[in-house]
Amino acid sequence: MVRTKARPFLSLLLLAFALHFGAGPAAAAEPIKIGFMAPFVGVYTQLGVDMDRGFKLFMEEVGYKAGGRDIKIFTEDTEGKPELGPTKARKLLEGDKVDMIAGIVHSGVAMSIRDIVTDNKIPLILTNAGAPDLTTTKKSPYIFRVSFANGQQDLAGGWYAYNKLGYKRMVIIAPDYSAGHDKANGFMKYFRESGGKVVEEMYPPLSTNDFGPYLTKIADKAKEIDGVYAFFSGSGSIRLITQYQEYGLKEQIPLFVIGDTIDDSVLPSMKDAAIGVRSYHQYADSIKNPENEKFVKAYKAKYNVTPGTFSEQGYVGAKVIVAAIEAVNGKIEDKEAFLAAMRKVKFDVPRGPFSFDENQNVILPVYIRVVEKKGDAYGHVIQDMIPNVDQNWKPTDMKK
Ligand code: BEZ
């Protein structure tokens, strides 16, 4: 008697439990859909290709599965154009019905979809775009960044230029859009506060193909300066570094550049023009740790080239997403639980230790590197490292 009465009650209880926690077997079987936005044409093509390769490499390592669910990727080409961001994001959200978006190289593209992802409660995991506002004044509980805020590594870089390399007077050259100005401002902050003098700032258009007029100006200042800071990336960086040598400046004035400008992926195109160029960045394929050794080996085996910063950022983005999906046992529909799991991610990645700050922006090691040629190959030799650089880094953090 007791048994027959208890059975329907028990079934109802189980049903209510499953509905409440969204854990029914049918829900668990649905694939998790991730939109991936990157440029596959234009100056930042190499960055988009590398990020995409790194992202997919990690997804392959986990068999495109996490938390008991399949993962499906939907890719959109942003062409690196901010005006295309909203259209591409809406296609992913309304057409493909993605659960989250990852990728994005250009800061303007990321800014253009900030309100769309926030209003739709869609997690956005940035694997490059460094617009600092997205993790400060315009931060959102839905936006995470695994790469850097523009200006972040540069705070440490500018301090290092004056205090460790002894550069007292420098020229600055960076592209004339938000990322160029944000990185240059980050660099100049502690360079100037330490006593350094910025002799000239130059901001050529992002699409510059001939740096001749700017390099002539730098040559005119050769006697007044002891270093040049540069940020350009993708095809722009290849032109800048090769022309710097062609104009005879390499032997006269040392470059000290942010790593995007001399990424592993573009070294084979720069050839000997890259030798001796010193830079600062969070990644180099020569970093010695088990995570990086595994990553470099797998990347070379799959793509037959050495990974660079953007490949690693894609790989890290995928690894962070998978860790958070695992932490909620695949129940990403519980948004609050998923966002909380994202915030807690802390582990080792190829660049070293990984964690987010309280504004969901990554904390990084910054390596000082110099390009050398070994046999036929060009690569970065690591000379120094500044640990735990966050977007508000100060020189006094060195002593902590
Ligand atoms: C940016 O737009 O934030 C960016 C683009 C390329 C390299 C680094 C940053």
XYZ file of C-alpha atoms and ligand atoms in Angstrom:
409
model
C 0.000 0.000 0.000
C 2.586 2.485 1.075
C 4.685 1.718 -2.041
C 1.945 2.359 -4.649
C 1.091 5.762 -3.135
C 4.737 6.852 -2.897
C 5.605 6.077 -6.556
C 3.751 8.916 -8.373
C 4.910 11.361 -5.716
C 8.522 10.259 -6.213
C 8.262 10.621 -10.020
C 6.841 14.137 -9.647
C 9.632 15.044 -7.259
C 12.280 13.781 -9.711
C 10.660 15.673 -12.608
C 10.530 18.902 -10.587
C 14.198 18.433 -9.632
C 15.248 17.860 -13.269
C 13.277 20.884 -14.514
C 14.647 23.124 -11.788
C 18.299 22.241 -12.414
C 17.954 21.875 -16.182
C 19.714 18.555 -15.923
C 17.375 16.376 -17.958
C 19.109 13.912 -20.267
C 17.625 15.674 -23.360
C 19.116 19.052 -22.289
C 22.500 17.474 -21.604
C 22.557 15.976 -25.116
C 22.301 19.358 -26.886
C 25.658 20.543 -28.266
C 27.168 23.710 -26.819
C 27.442 26.252 -29.629
C 30.389 28.665 -29.677
C 30.602 31.541 -32.159
C 34.172 32.398 -33.182
C 34.803 35.869 -34.658
C 38.148 36.729 -36.289
C 39.569 38.497 -39.345
C 40.497 36.275 -42.288
C 41.253 39.140 -44.709
C 43.127 42.451 -44.263
C 46.196 43.489 -42.218
C 45.247 41.255 -39.275
C 44.663 38.059 -41.334
C 47.659 36.234 -39.806
C 46.365 37.006 -36.306
C 42.915 35.623 -37.136
C 44.310 32.472 -38.734
C 46.661 31.843 -35.779
C 43.965 32.417 -33.139
C 41.590 30.105 -34.977
C 44.259 27.400 -35.249
C 45.100 27.596 -31.527
C 41.410 27.530 -30.534
C 40.674 24.490 -32.679
C 43.839 22.683 -31.562
C 42.660 22.709 -27.939
C 39.109 21.718 -28.911
C 40.547 18.765 -30.838
C 42.583 17.736 -27.787
C 39.325 17.378 -25.822
C 37.513 15.781 -28.791
C 35.170 18.822 -29.112
C 33.498 17.701 -25.864
C 33.202 19.181 -22.349
C 30.961 18.486 -19.363
C 29.418 15.530 -21.209
C 28.276 17.656 -24.186
C 29.504 18.090 -27.741
C 30.940 21.454 -28.765
C 30.144 23.018 -32.145
C 32.031 26.055 -33.489
C 30.438 28.648 -35.804
C 33.052 30.902 -37.434
C 32.453 34.444 -38.740
C 34.976 36.628 -40.618
C 34.978 40.146 -39.131
C 37.501 41.366 -41.749
C 38.921 43.407 -38.846
C 36.188 46.012 -39.509
C 34.332 47.460 -36.488
C 31.290 48.252 -38.653
C 30.850 44.511 -39.378
C 30.916 43.481 -35.690
C 27.209 43.927 -34.860
C 26.001 42.155 -38.051
C 28.283 39.182 -37.454
C 27.386 38.943 -33.759
C 23.637 39.100 -34.513
C 23.999 36.377 -37.125
C 25.677 34.149 -34.530
C 23.084 34.931 -31.841
C 19.867 34.980 -33.845
C 20.755 32.638 -36.736
C 23.087 30.051 -35.222
C 21.751 30.505 -31.655
C 25.224 30.308 -30.115
C 25.645 30.021 -26.338
C 28.781 32.189 -26.233
C 31.181 34.073 -28.513
C 34.993 33.865 -28.534
C 37.857 35.361 -30.559
C 38.077 38.951 -31.965
C 41.352 40.649 -32.886
C 40.457 44.318 -33.425
C 39.494 46.455 -30.411
C 36.912 48.352 -32.457
C 35.115 45.107 -33.355
C 35.024 44.071 -29.682
C 33.683 47.485 -28.610
C 31.002 47.336 -31.325
C 29.420 44.213 -29.797
C 29.843 45.066 -26.100
C 26.183 46.042 -25.586
C 24.840 43.244 -27.811
C 26.468 40.471 -25.749
C 25.652 42.177 -22.454
C 21.974 42.809 -23.274
C 21.582 39.231 -24.548
C 23.485 37.779 -21.553
C 25.944 36.003 -23.884
C 29.454 35.346 -22.508
C 32.181 36.902 -24.696
C 35.681 35.454 -24.322
C 38.173 37.801 -25.990
C 41.304 36.086 -27.269
C 43.042 39.245 -28.512
C 41.141 42.556 -28.754
C 42.675 44.690 -26.005
C 40.280 47.702 -25.674
C 40.954 48.545 -21.995
C 37.432 49.954 -21.444
C 35.970 46.449 -21.773
C 37.596 45.431 -18.503
C 37.433 48.842 -16.754
C 34.898 51.631 -17.378
C 32.689 49.546 -19.708
C 33.210 46.193 -18.044
C 30.410 43.646 -18.190
C 29.771 40.479 -16.169
C 29.614 38.691 -19.552
C 33.020 39.831 -20.905
C 36.280 37.987 -20.166
C 39.701 38.553 -21.714
C 42.435 35.900 -21.819
C 44.910 37.937 -23.943
C 45.770 41.425 -22.534
C 44.362 44.922 -22.159
C 46.126 47.316 -24.519
C 48.647 49.163 -22.369
C 48.912 46.321 -19.830
C 52.232 44.698 -20.803
C 53.362 48.161 -21.920
C 53.228 49.536 -18.348
C 56.002 47.086 -17.486
C 57.713 47.540 -20.888
C 58.098 51.323 -20.526
C 59.451 50.951 -17.001
C 61.923 48.292 -18.203
C 63.116 50.473 -21.122
C 64.271 53.265 -18.814
C 65.309 51.354 -15.708
C 66.868 48.202 -17.141
C 67.840 49.035 -20.733
C 68.926 52.574 -19.932
C 66.972 54.298 -22.735
C 66.496 57.941 -21.747
C 65.081 59.414 -24.969
C 62.793 57.513 -27.311
C 60.561 57.859 -30.374
C 57.161 56.140 -30.350
C 55.479 54.678 -33.453
C 52.085 52.914 -33.371
C 48.956 52.701 -35.567
C 46.478 55.562 -35.434
C 43.515 53.838 -33.795
C 42.561 53.077 -30.204
C 44.892 50.053 -29.774
C 47.929 52.012 -31.014
C 47.255 54.949 -28.700
C 46.394 52.732 -25.695
C 49.577 50.663 -26.041
C 51.766 53.744 -26.599
C 50.212 55.514 -23.589
C 50.804 52.437 -21.411
C 54.466 52.354 -22.492
C 55.030 56.078 -21.973
C 53.499 56.124 -18.472
C 56.358 54.638 -16.420
C 58.975 55.489 -19.052
C 58.211 59.160 -18.422
C 57.566 58.817 -14.676
C 61.000 57.169 -14.356
C 62.600 60.222 -16.028
C 62.480 59.260 -19.740
C 61.774 61.780 -22.511
C 59.524 61.030 -25.484
C 61.143 62.987 -28.321
C 58.375 62.306 -30.859
C 55.144 60.301 -31.163
C 54.115 59.052 -34.625
C 50.759 57.451 -35.440
C 50.624 56.261 -39.082
C 47.355 54.729 -40.372
C 46.810 51.037 -39.486
C 46.908 50.139 -43.207
C 50.337 51.779 -43.774
C 52.361 49.809 -46.298
C 55.270 52.209 -46.736
C 56.882 53.435 -43.513
C 59.521 55.406 -45.480
C 58.390 58.927 -44.472
C 58.270 57.945 -40.772
C 61.645 56.181 -40.884
C 63.241 59.228 -42.528
C 61.998 61.333 -39.612
C 63.443 58.808 -37.139
C 66.790 58.908 -39.000
C 66.826 62.717 -38.635
C 66.523 62.283 -34.855
C 69.197 59.547 -34.605
C 71.566 61.701 -32.538
C 68.836 62.767 -30.095
C 67.467 59.328 -29.145
C 68.664 56.005 -27.784
C 65.689 53.772 -28.606
C 62.492 53.387 -30.663
C 59.269 51.868 -29.312
C 56.999 50.299 -31.955
C 53.659 48.537 -32.142
C 52.308 47.232 -35.444
C 50.982 43.749 -36.081
C 50.337 41.314 -38.944
C 51.393 42.518 -42.417
C 52.129 46.041 -41.035
C 54.767 44.660 -38.668
C 56.534 42.795 -41.496
C 56.818 46.030 -43.514
C 57.949 48.083 -40.502
C 60.694 45.721 -39.350
C 62.061 45.000 -42.853
C 62.043 48.698 -43.805
C 63.717 49.623 -40.503
C 66.660 47.521 -41.675
C 66.518 48.743 -45.301
C 66.745 52.367 -44.089
C 69.929 51.496 -42.171
C 68.330 52.268 -38.797
C 68.811 48.852 -37.201
C 72.517 49.401 -36.606
C 71.996 52.961 -35.357
C 69.004 52.946 -32.974
C 67.799 49.866 -31.063
C 64.141 48.906 -31.311
C 62.234 47.886 -28.166
C 58.816 46.720 -29.339
C 55.705 45.060 -27.962
C 55.790 41.386 -28.976
C 52.879 41.654 -31.464
C 55.329 43.554 -33.695
C 57.760 40.641 -33.898
C 55.552 37.610 -33.349
C 56.962 34.108 -33.969
C 54.443 33.697 -36.816
C 55.941 36.591 -38.859
C 59.644 35.939 -38.131
C 60.118 33.717 -41.233
C 58.872 36.633 -43.418
C 61.102 39.200 -41.684
C 64.219 37.021 -41.987
C 67.503 38.687 -40.897
C 65.776 42.058 -40.365
C 64.363 40.554 -37.160
C 67.703 39.448 -35.689
C 68.586 41.376 -32.535
C 65.177 43.051 -32.148
C 64.270 43.144 -28.455
C 60.664 42.955 -27.318
C 58.384 42.329 -24.340
C 55.365 40.026 -24.365
C 53.527 37.280 -22.493
C 54.489 34.471 -24.846
C 57.353 33.019 -26.903
C 57.494 29.521 -28.308
C 60.835 29.061 -26.460
C 59.237 29.248 -22.957
C 60.326 26.189 -21.003
C 57.466 24.539 -19.123
C 55.533 21.282 -19.692
C 52.350 23.047 -20.934
C 54.279 24.979 -23.569
C 56.379 22.030 -24.669
C 53.189 19.996 -25.217
C 51.491 22.914 -27.030
C 54.420 23.673 -29.364
C 54.832 19.992 -30.264
C 51.118 19.498 -31.016
C 50.868 22.781 -32.958
C 53.908 22.006 -35.121
C 52.656 18.466 -35.767
C 49.266 19.747 -36.922
C 50.141 22.935 -38.804
C 53.828 22.454 -39.655
C 54.722 25.946 -38.326
C 55.804 27.383 -34.983
C 52.979 28.857 -32.882
C 53.040 32.528 -31.939
C 51.263 34.705 -29.405
C 47.939 34.709 -31.251
C 47.938 30.912 -31.601
C 48.558 30.619 -27.866
C 45.794 33.122 -27.045
C 43.299 31.060 -29.080
C 44.459 27.873 -27.355
C 44.174 29.469 -23.904
C 40.700 30.833 -24.707
C 39.480 27.339 -25.597
C 41.120 25.851 -22.503
C 39.450 28.412 -20.202
C 36.010 27.828 -21.775
C 36.345 24.037 -21.483
C 37.462 24.276 -17.834
C 34.401 26.386 -16.949
C 32.018 24.046 -18.843
C 33.532 21.094 -16.959
C 33.158 22.916 -13.643
C 29.377 23.244 -14.168
C 29.061 19.706 -15.548
C 27.955 21.043 -18.912
C 25.022 23.046 -17.462
C 25.958 26.341 -19.095
C 22.277 27.345 -19.265
C 22.694 28.249 -15.590
C 24.378 31.516 -16.605
C 25.293 32.667 -13.109
C 26.987 29.349 -12.322
C 28.859 29.395 -15.648
C 30.079 32.994 -15.171
C 31.166 32.166 -11.612
C 33.090 29.144 -12.919
C 34.788 31.313 -15.582
C 35.907 33.828 -12.935
C 37.479 31.065 -10.870
C 39.591 29.522 -13.658
C 43.187 29.300 -12.482
C 45.737 26.929 -13.968
C 48.923 26.674 -16.013
C 48.886 27.516 -19.699
C 51.770 27.666 -22.217
C 52.776 31.228 -21.183
C 52.833 30.286 -17.443
C 50.281 30.760 -14.616
C 46.787 31.914 -15.661
C 44.094 33.741 -13.642
C 41.656 36.648 -14.059
C 41.671 39.886 -12.044
C 38.451 41.140 -10.405
C 37.441 42.783 -13.712
C 37.751 39.517 -15.676
C 40.968 40.555 -17.434
C 43.949 38.196 -17.435
C 47.053 38.606 -15.224
C 50.227 37.887 -17.208
C 53.945 37.194 -17.045
C 55.841 39.642 -19.283
C 58.983 38.178 -20.889
C 61.839 40.265 -22.264
C 62.971 38.557 -25.484
C 65.501 39.040 -28.276
C 65.416 37.462 -31.749
C 68.260 35.111 -32.656
C 68.864 32.834 -35.627
C 69.715 29.199 -34.970
C 70.481 27.234 -38.124
C 67.776 28.309 -40.561
C 65.222 29.203 -37.895
C 64.500 32.513 -36.172
C 63.216 32.556 -32.593
C 62.998 34.552 -29.358
C 65.562 34.011 -26.635
C 64.148 34.946 -23.246
C 66.368 37.312 -21.259
C 64.189 38.337 -18.311
C 60.635 38.118 -16.916
C 58.294 40.356 -14.906
C 55.644 38.212 -13.143
C 51.949 38.951 -12.431
C 51.444 41.999 -14.644
C 47.813 43.112 -14.429
C 46.074 46.012 -16.153
C 46.915 48.344 -13.225
C 50.542 47.213 -12.830
C 52.891 49.587 -10.959
C 56.687 49.395 -10.567
C 56.180 48.864 -6.819
C 54.406 45.555 -7.669
C 57.890 44.197 -8.498
C 58.674 44.070 -4.783
C 55.509 42.167 -3.772
C 43.643 45.477 -30.851
O 42.985 46.050 -31.744
O 43.308 45.530 -29.662
C 44.894 44.738 -31.233
C 45.080 44.324 -32.540
C 46.245 43.639 -32.881
C 47.192 43.333 -31.928
C 46.995 43.739 -30.612
C 45.839 44.442 -30.261
